[in-house]
Amino acid sequence: MRGRHGSGSAGHPHEDAFLKLDSAKAMGELGWRPRLVLDQALAMTVAWYRDFHDGRDVRKRTLAQIDALIGDEEGTRNAAV
């Protein structure tokens, strides 16, 4: 059943209907905060997929994005990638 969503094996419902992302517990109990706002995360994701689609080096893009995030953490703001 390639490329089809719905029931899993043996007629059981697919798990994605039960999965939910919620960072509230990590925020409340661990003091975690996201590093990016939604617009930044989407821009980085779109840039990665454009590189992938155009046959460019996505490893290079990935490493540059990681370096930008680490640089932000260390107080040295890198250009958006």
mmCIF file of N, CA and C in Angstrom:
data_model
loop_
_atom_site.group_PDB
_atom_site.id
_atom_site.type_symbol
_atom_site.label_atom_id
_atom_site.label_comp_id
_atom_site.label_asym_id
_atom_site.label_seq_id
_atom_site.Cartn_x
_atom_site.Cartn_y
_atom_site.Cartn_z
ATOM 1 N N MET A 1 0.816 -1.191 0.000
ATOM 2 C CA MET A 1 0.000 0.000 0.000
ATOM 3 C C MET A 1 0.856 1.248 0.000
ATOM 4 N N ARG A 2 1.761 1.359 -0.863
ATOM 5 C CA ARG A 2 2.667 2.491 -0.901
ATOM 6 C C ARG A 2 1.928 3.787 -1.247
ATOM 7 N N GLY A 3 2.228 4.837 -0.472
ATOM 8 C CA GLY A 3 1.644 6.136 -0.729
ATOM 9 C C GLY A 3 0.193 6.291 -0.302
ATOM 10 N N ARG A 4 -0.298 5.363 0.505
ATOM 11 C CA ARG A 4 -1.694 5.426 0.935
ATOM 12 C C ARG A 4 -1.771 5.491 2.456
ATOM 13 N N HIS A 5 -2.595 6.374 2.948
ATOM 14 C CA HIS A 5 -2.792 6.473 4.392
ATOM 15 C C HIS A 5 -4.092 5.773 4.761
ATOM 16 N N GLY A 6 -4.187 5.397 5.986
ATOM 17 C CA GLY A 6 -5.413 4.757 6.444
ATOM 18 C C GLY A 6 -5.085 3.731 7.495
ATOM 19 N N SER A 7 -5.717 2.589 7.410
ATOM 20 C CA SER A 7 -5.505 1.540 8.389
ATOM 21 C C SER A 7 -4.110 0.960 8.273
ATOM 22 N N GLY A 8 -3.560 0.585 9.421
ATOM 23 C CA GLY A 8 -2.272 -0.079 9.454
ATOM 24 C C GLY A 8 -2.442 -1.553 9.145
ATOM 25 N N SER A 9 -1.462 -2.329 9.508
ATOM 26 C CA SER A 9 -1.532 -3.757 9.247
ATOM 27 C C SER A 9 -2.653 -4.389 10.046
ATOM 28 N N ALA A 10 -3.214 -5.409 9.515
ATOM 29 C CA ALA A 10 -4.280 -6.194 10.148
ATOM 30 C C ALA A 10 -5.511 -5.352 10.485
ATOM 31 N N GLY A 11 -5.741 -4.277 9.731
ATOM 32 C CA GLY A 11 -6.937 -3.480 9.923
ATOM 33 C C GLY A 11 -6.928 -2.547 11.116
ATOM 34 N N HIS A 12 -5.816 -2.466 11.818
ATOM 35 C CA HIS A 12 -5.715 -1.550 12.959
ATOM 36 C C HIS A 12 -5.557 -0.123 12.455
ATOM 37 N N PRO A 13 -6.075 0.865 13.183
ATOM 38 C CA PRO A 13 -5.934 2.255 12.739
ATOM 39 C C PRO A 13 -4.471 2.675 12.724
ATOM 40 N N HIS A 14 -4.141 3.513 11.772
ATOM 41 C CA HIS A 14 -2.767 4.016 11.663
ATOM 42 C C HIS A 14 -2.473 4.912 12.855
ATOM 43 N N GLU A 15 -1.268 4.840 13.378
ATOM 44 C CA GLU A 15 -0.928 5.549 14.622
ATOM 45 C C GLU A 15 -0.975 7.064 14.504
ATOM 46 N N ASP A 16 -0.816 7.638 13.312
ATOM 47 C CA ASP A 16 -0.757 9.093 13.226
ATOM 48 C C ASP A 16 -2.048 9.770 13.676
ATOM 49 N N ALA A 17 -3.149 9.035 13.712
ATOM 50 C CA ALA A 17 -4.390 9.610 14.226
ATOM 51 C C ALA A 17 -4.304 9.855 15.729
ATOM 52 N N PHE A 18 -3.357 9.199 16.403
ATOM 53 C CA PHE A 18 -3.227 9.302 17.850
ATOM 54 C C PHE A 18 -2.054 10.167 18.289
ATOM 55 N N LEU A 19 -1.177 10.524 17.357
ATOM 56 C CA LEU A 19 0.022 11.283 17.704
ATOM 57 C C LEU A 19 -0.292 12.774 17.759
ATOM 58 N N LYS A 20 0.181 13.422 18.784
ATOM 59 C CA LYS A 20 -0.013 14.856 18.951
ATOM 60 C C LYS A 20 1.305 15.457 19.446
ATOM 61 N N LEU A 21 1.665 16.605 18.905
ATOM 62 C CA LEU A 21 2.843 17.316 19.368
ATOM 63 C C LEU A 21 2.404 18.414 20.323
ATOM 64 N N ASP A 22 2.977 18.414 21.506
ATOM 65 C CA ASP A 22 2.666 19.436 22.491
ATOM 66 C C ASP A 22 3.898 19.629 23.363
ATOM 67 N N SER A 23 4.475 20.803 23.279
ATOM 68 C CA SER A 23 5.704 21.083 24.014
ATOM 69 C C SER A 23 5.440 21.660 25.408
ATOM 70 N N ALA A 24 4.185 21.742 25.818
ATOM 71 C CA ALA A 24 3.843 22.373 27.096
ATOM 72 C C ALA A 24 4.534 21.703 28.282
ATOM 73 N N LYS A 25 4.602 20.395 28.292
ATOM 74 C CA LYS A 25 5.223 19.692 29.415
ATOM 75 C C LYS A 25 6.722 19.990 29.476
ATOM 76 N N ALA A 26 7.384 19.976 28.332
ATOM 77 C CA ALA A 26 8.813 20.296 28.303
ATOM 78 C C ALA A 26 9.047 21.741 28.735
ATOM 79 N N MET A 27 8.157 22.618 28.334
ATOM 80 C CA MET A 27 8.284 24.022 28.736
ATOM 81 C C MET A 27 8.085 24.178 30.240
ATOM 82 N N GLY A 28 7.041 23.559 30.761
ATOM 83 C CA GLY A 28 6.703 23.707 32.174
ATOM 84 C C GLY A 28 7.669 23.021 33.110
ATOM 85 N N GLU A 29 8.053 21.796 32.780
ATOM 86 C CA GLU A 29 8.878 21.018 33.699
ATOM 87 C C GLU A 29 10.381 21.194 33.493
ATOM 88 N N LEU A 30 10.778 21.495 32.272
ATOM 89 C CA LEU A 30 12.210 21.588 31.977
ATOM 90 C C LEU A 30 12.676 22.999 31.637
ATOM 91 N N GLY A 31 11.726 23.913 31.475
ATOM 92 C CA GLY A 31 12.096 25.274 31.097
ATOM 93 C C GLY A 31 12.535 25.386 29.646
ATOM 94 N N TRP A 32 12.180 24.391 28.835
ATOM 95 C CA TRP A 32 12.561 24.388 27.423
ATOM 96 C C TRP A 32 11.831 25.487 26.670
ATOM 97 N N ARG A 33 12.511 26.101 25.736
ATOM 98 C CA ARG A 33 11.913 27.100 24.857
ATOM 99 C C ARG A 33 12.372 26.812 23.432
ATOM 100 N N PRO A 34 11.494 27.003 22.446
ATOM 101 C CA PRO A 34 11.902 26.802 21.056
ATOM 102 C C PRO A 34 12.951 27.827 20.650
ATOM 103 N N ARG A 35 13.849 27.423 19.779
ATOM 104 C CA ARG A 35 14.897 28.333 19.309
ATOM 105 C C ARG A 35 14.432 29.198 18.152
ATOM 106 N N LEU A 36 13.409 28.749 17.464
ATOM 107 C CA LEU A 36 12.931 29.460 16.284
ATOM 108 C C LEU A 36 11.451 29.785 16.429
ATOM 109 N N VAL A 37 11.048 30.910 15.862
ATOM 110 C CA VAL A 37 9.623 31.167 15.730
ATOM 111 C C VAL A 37 9.156 30.438 14.476
ATOM 112 N N LEU A 38 7.862 30.280 14.324
ATOM 113 C CA LEU A 38 7.312 29.497 13.230
ATOM 114 C C LEU A 38 7.813 29.973 11.866
ATOM 115 N N ASP A 39 7.819 31.283 11.631
ATOM 116 C CA ASP A 39 8.263 31.806 10.332
ATOM 117 C C ASP A 39 9.700 31.402 10.023
ATOM 118 N N GLN A 40 10.575 31.432 11.024
ATOM 119 C CA GLN A 40 11.966 31.030 10.820
ATOM 120 C C GLN A 40 12.066 29.538 10.492
ATOM 121 N N ALA A 41 11.346 28.722 11.252
ATOM 122 C CA ALA A 41 11.382 27.278 11.032
ATOM 123 C C ALA A 41 10.858 26.922 9.642
ATOM 124 N N LEU A 42 9.778 27.574 9.238
ATOM 125 C CA LEU A 42 9.230 27.308 7.905
ATOM 126 C C LEU A 42 10.180 27.757 6.808
ATOM 127 N N ALA A 43 10.808 28.911 6.977
ATOM 128 C CA ALA A 43 11.759 29.396 5.973
ATOM 129 C C ALA A 43 12.935 28.435 5.825
ATOM 130 N N MET A 44 13.433 27.924 6.938
ATOM 131 C CA MET A 44 14.545 26.968 6.882
ATOM 132 C C MET A 44 14.118 25.658 6.227
ATOM 133 N N THR A 45 12.911 25.221 6.535
ATOM 134 C CA THR A 45 12.390 23.985 5.945
ATOM 135 C C THR A 45 12.207 24.141 4.442
ATOM 136 N N VAL A 46 11.630 25.249 4.022
ATOM 137 C CA VAL A 46 11.425 25.506 2.594
ATOM 138 C C VAL A 46 12.765 25.573 1.868
ATOM 139 N N ALA A 47 13.741 26.248 2.453
ATOM 140 C CA ALA A 47 15.070 26.343 1.832
ATOM 141 C C ALA A 47 15.682 24.960 1.654
ATOM 142 N N TRP A 48 15.539 24.098 2.662
ATOM 143 C CA TRP A 48 16.089 22.742 2.586
ATOM 144 C C TRP A 48 15.426 21.967 1.456
ATOM 145 N N TYR A 49 14.093 22.008 1.411
ATOM 146 C CA TYR A 49 13.369 21.265 0.372
ATOM 147 C C TYR A 49 13.640 21.811 -1.021
ATOM 148 N N ARG A 50 13.823 23.124 -1.145
ATOM 149 C CA ARG A 50 14.187 23.685 -2.452
ATOM 150 C C ARG A 50 15.541 23.158 -2.904
ATOM 151 N N ASP A 51 16.490 23.139 -1.996
ATOM 152 C CA ASP A 51 17.803 22.575 -2.326
ATOM 153 C C ASP A 51 17.673 21.115 -2.734
ATOM 154 N N PHE A 52 16.912 20.356 -1.989
ATOM 155 C CA PHE A 52 16.699 18.941 -2.298
ATOM 156 C C PHE A 52 16.074 18.782 -3.677
ATOM 157 N N HIS A 53 15.018 19.542 -3.926
ATOM 158 C CA HIS A 53 14.314 19.466 -5.202
ATOM 159 C C HIS A 53 15.215 19.842 -6.370
ATOM 160 N N ASP A 54 16.072 20.830 -6.177
ATOM 161 C CA ASP A 54 16.949 21.315 -7.247
ATOM 162 C C ASP A 54 18.246 20.521 -7.362
ATOM 163 N N GLY A 55 18.398 19.476 -6.554
ATOM 164 C CA GLY A 55 19.578 18.623 -6.639
ATOM 165 C C GLY A 55 20.827 19.213 -5.995
ATOM 166 N N ARG A 56 20.642 20.224 -5.154
ATOM 167 C CA ARG A 56 21.794 20.819 -4.464
ATOM 168 C C ARG A 56 22.163 19.983 -3.240
ATOM 169 N N ASP A 57 23.269 20.338 -2.634
ATOM 170 C CA ASP A 57 23.834 19.598 -1.509
ATOM 171 C C ASP A 57 23.049 19.888 -0.224
ATOM 172 N N VAL A 58 22.112 19.001 0.124
ATOM 173 C CA VAL A 58 21.301 19.228 1.324
ATOM 174 C C VAL A 58 22.107 19.005 2.596
ATOM 175 N N ARG A 59 23.152 18.205 2.518
ATOM 176 C CA ARG A 59 24.016 18.031 3.695
ATOM 177 C C ARG A 59 24.659 19.367 4.054
ATOM 178 N N LYS A 60 25.116 20.070 3.049
ATOM 179 C CA LYS A 60 25.725 21.382 3.268
ATOM 180 C C LYS A 60 24.696 22.343 3.869
ATOM 181 N N ARG A 61 23.480 22.326 3.340
ATOM 182 C CA ARG A 61 22.406 23.181 3.867
ATOM 183 C C ARG A 61 22.113 22.826 5.328
ATOM 184 N N THR A 62 22.013 21.537 5.618
ATOM 185 C CA THR A 62 21.713 21.076 6.967
ATOM 186 C C THR A 62 22.778 21.531 7.953
ATOM 187 N N LEU A 63 24.036 21.324 7.593
ATOM 188 C CA LEU A 63 25.129 21.724 8.483
ATOM 189 C C LEU A 63 25.162 23.234 8.687
ATOM 190 N N ALA A 64 24.869 24.003 7.638
ATOM 191 C CA ALA A 64 24.832 25.463 7.769
ATOM 192 C C ALA A 64 23.703 25.892 8.707
ATOM 193 N N GLN A 65 22.566 25.220 8.616
ATOM 194 C CA GLN A 65 21.454 25.551 9.499
ATOM 195 C C GLN A 65 21.777 25.199 10.952
ATOM 196 N N ILE A 66 22.419 24.074 11.157
ATOM 197 C CA ILE A 66 22.833 23.699 12.516
ATOM 198 C C ILE A 66 23.843 24.703 13.051
ATOM 199 N N ASP A 67 24.824 25.068 12.229
ATOM 200 C CA ASP A 67 25.817 26.060 12.655
ATOM 201 C C ASP A 67 25.156 27.382 13.014
ATOM 202 N N ALA A 68 24.145 27.786 12.256
ATOM 203 C CA ALA A 68 23.443 29.039 12.548
ATOM 204 C C ALA A 68 22.748 28.957 13.906
ATOM 205 N N LEU A 69 22.140 27.820 14.209
ATOM 206 C CA LEU A 69 21.463 27.670 15.499
ATOM 207 C C LEU A 69 22.459 27.614 16.644
ATOM 208 N N ILE A 70 23.560 26.924 16.458
ATOM 209 C CA ILE A 70 24.582 26.845 17.509
ATOM 210 C C ILE A 70 25.217 28.209 17.715
ATOM 211 N N GLY A 71 25.445 28.923 16.629
ATOM 212 C CA GLY A 71 26.010 30.269 16.729
ATOM 213 C C GLY A 71 25.102 31.189 17.504
ATOM 214 N N ASP A 72 23.780 31.058 17.290
ATOM 215 C CA ASP A 72 22.819 31.865 18.039
ATOM 216 C C ASP A 72 22.906 31.558 19.524
ATOM 217 N N GLU A 73 23.073 30.284 19.853
ATOM 218 C CA GLU A 73 23.157 29.864 21.250
ATOM 219 C C GLU A 73 24.399 30.450 21.917
ATOM 220 N N GLU A 74 25.477 30.559 21.155
ATOM 221 C CA GLU A 74 26.731 31.060 21.703
ATOM 222 C C GLU A 74 26.813 32.581 21.651
ATOM 223 N N GLY A 75 25.743 33.223 21.179
ATOM 224 C CA GLY A 75 25.722 34.676 21.171
ATOM 225 C C GLY A 75 26.272 35.306 19.912
ATOM 226 N N THR A 76 26.595 34.520 18.923
ATOM 227 C CA THR A 76 27.079 35.061 17.648
ATOM 228 C C THR A 76 26.031 34.764 16.601
ATOM 229 N N ARG A 77 25.282 35.756 16.253
ATOM 230 C CA ARG A 77 24.164 35.588 15.314
ATOM 231 C C ARG A 77 24.699 35.407 13.894
ATOM 232 N N ASN A 78 24.432 34.236 13.297
ATOM 233 C CA ASN A 78 24.802 33.983 11.898
ATOM 234 C C ASN A 78 23.657 34.412 10.996
ATOM 235 N N ALA A 79 23.963 34.616 9.747
ATOM 236 C CA ALA A 79 22.938 34.974 8.771
ATOM 237 C C ALA A 79 21.931 33.844 8.638
ATOM 238 N N ALA A 80 20.689 34.186 8.374
ATOM 239 C CA ALA A 80 19.659 33.149 8.196
ATOM 240 C C ALA A 80 20.003 32.309 6.983
ATOM 241 N N VAL A 81 19.842 30.996 7.134
ATOM 242 C CA VAL A 81 20.128 30.067 6.042
ATOM 243 C C VAL A 81 18.914 29.277 5.685
#
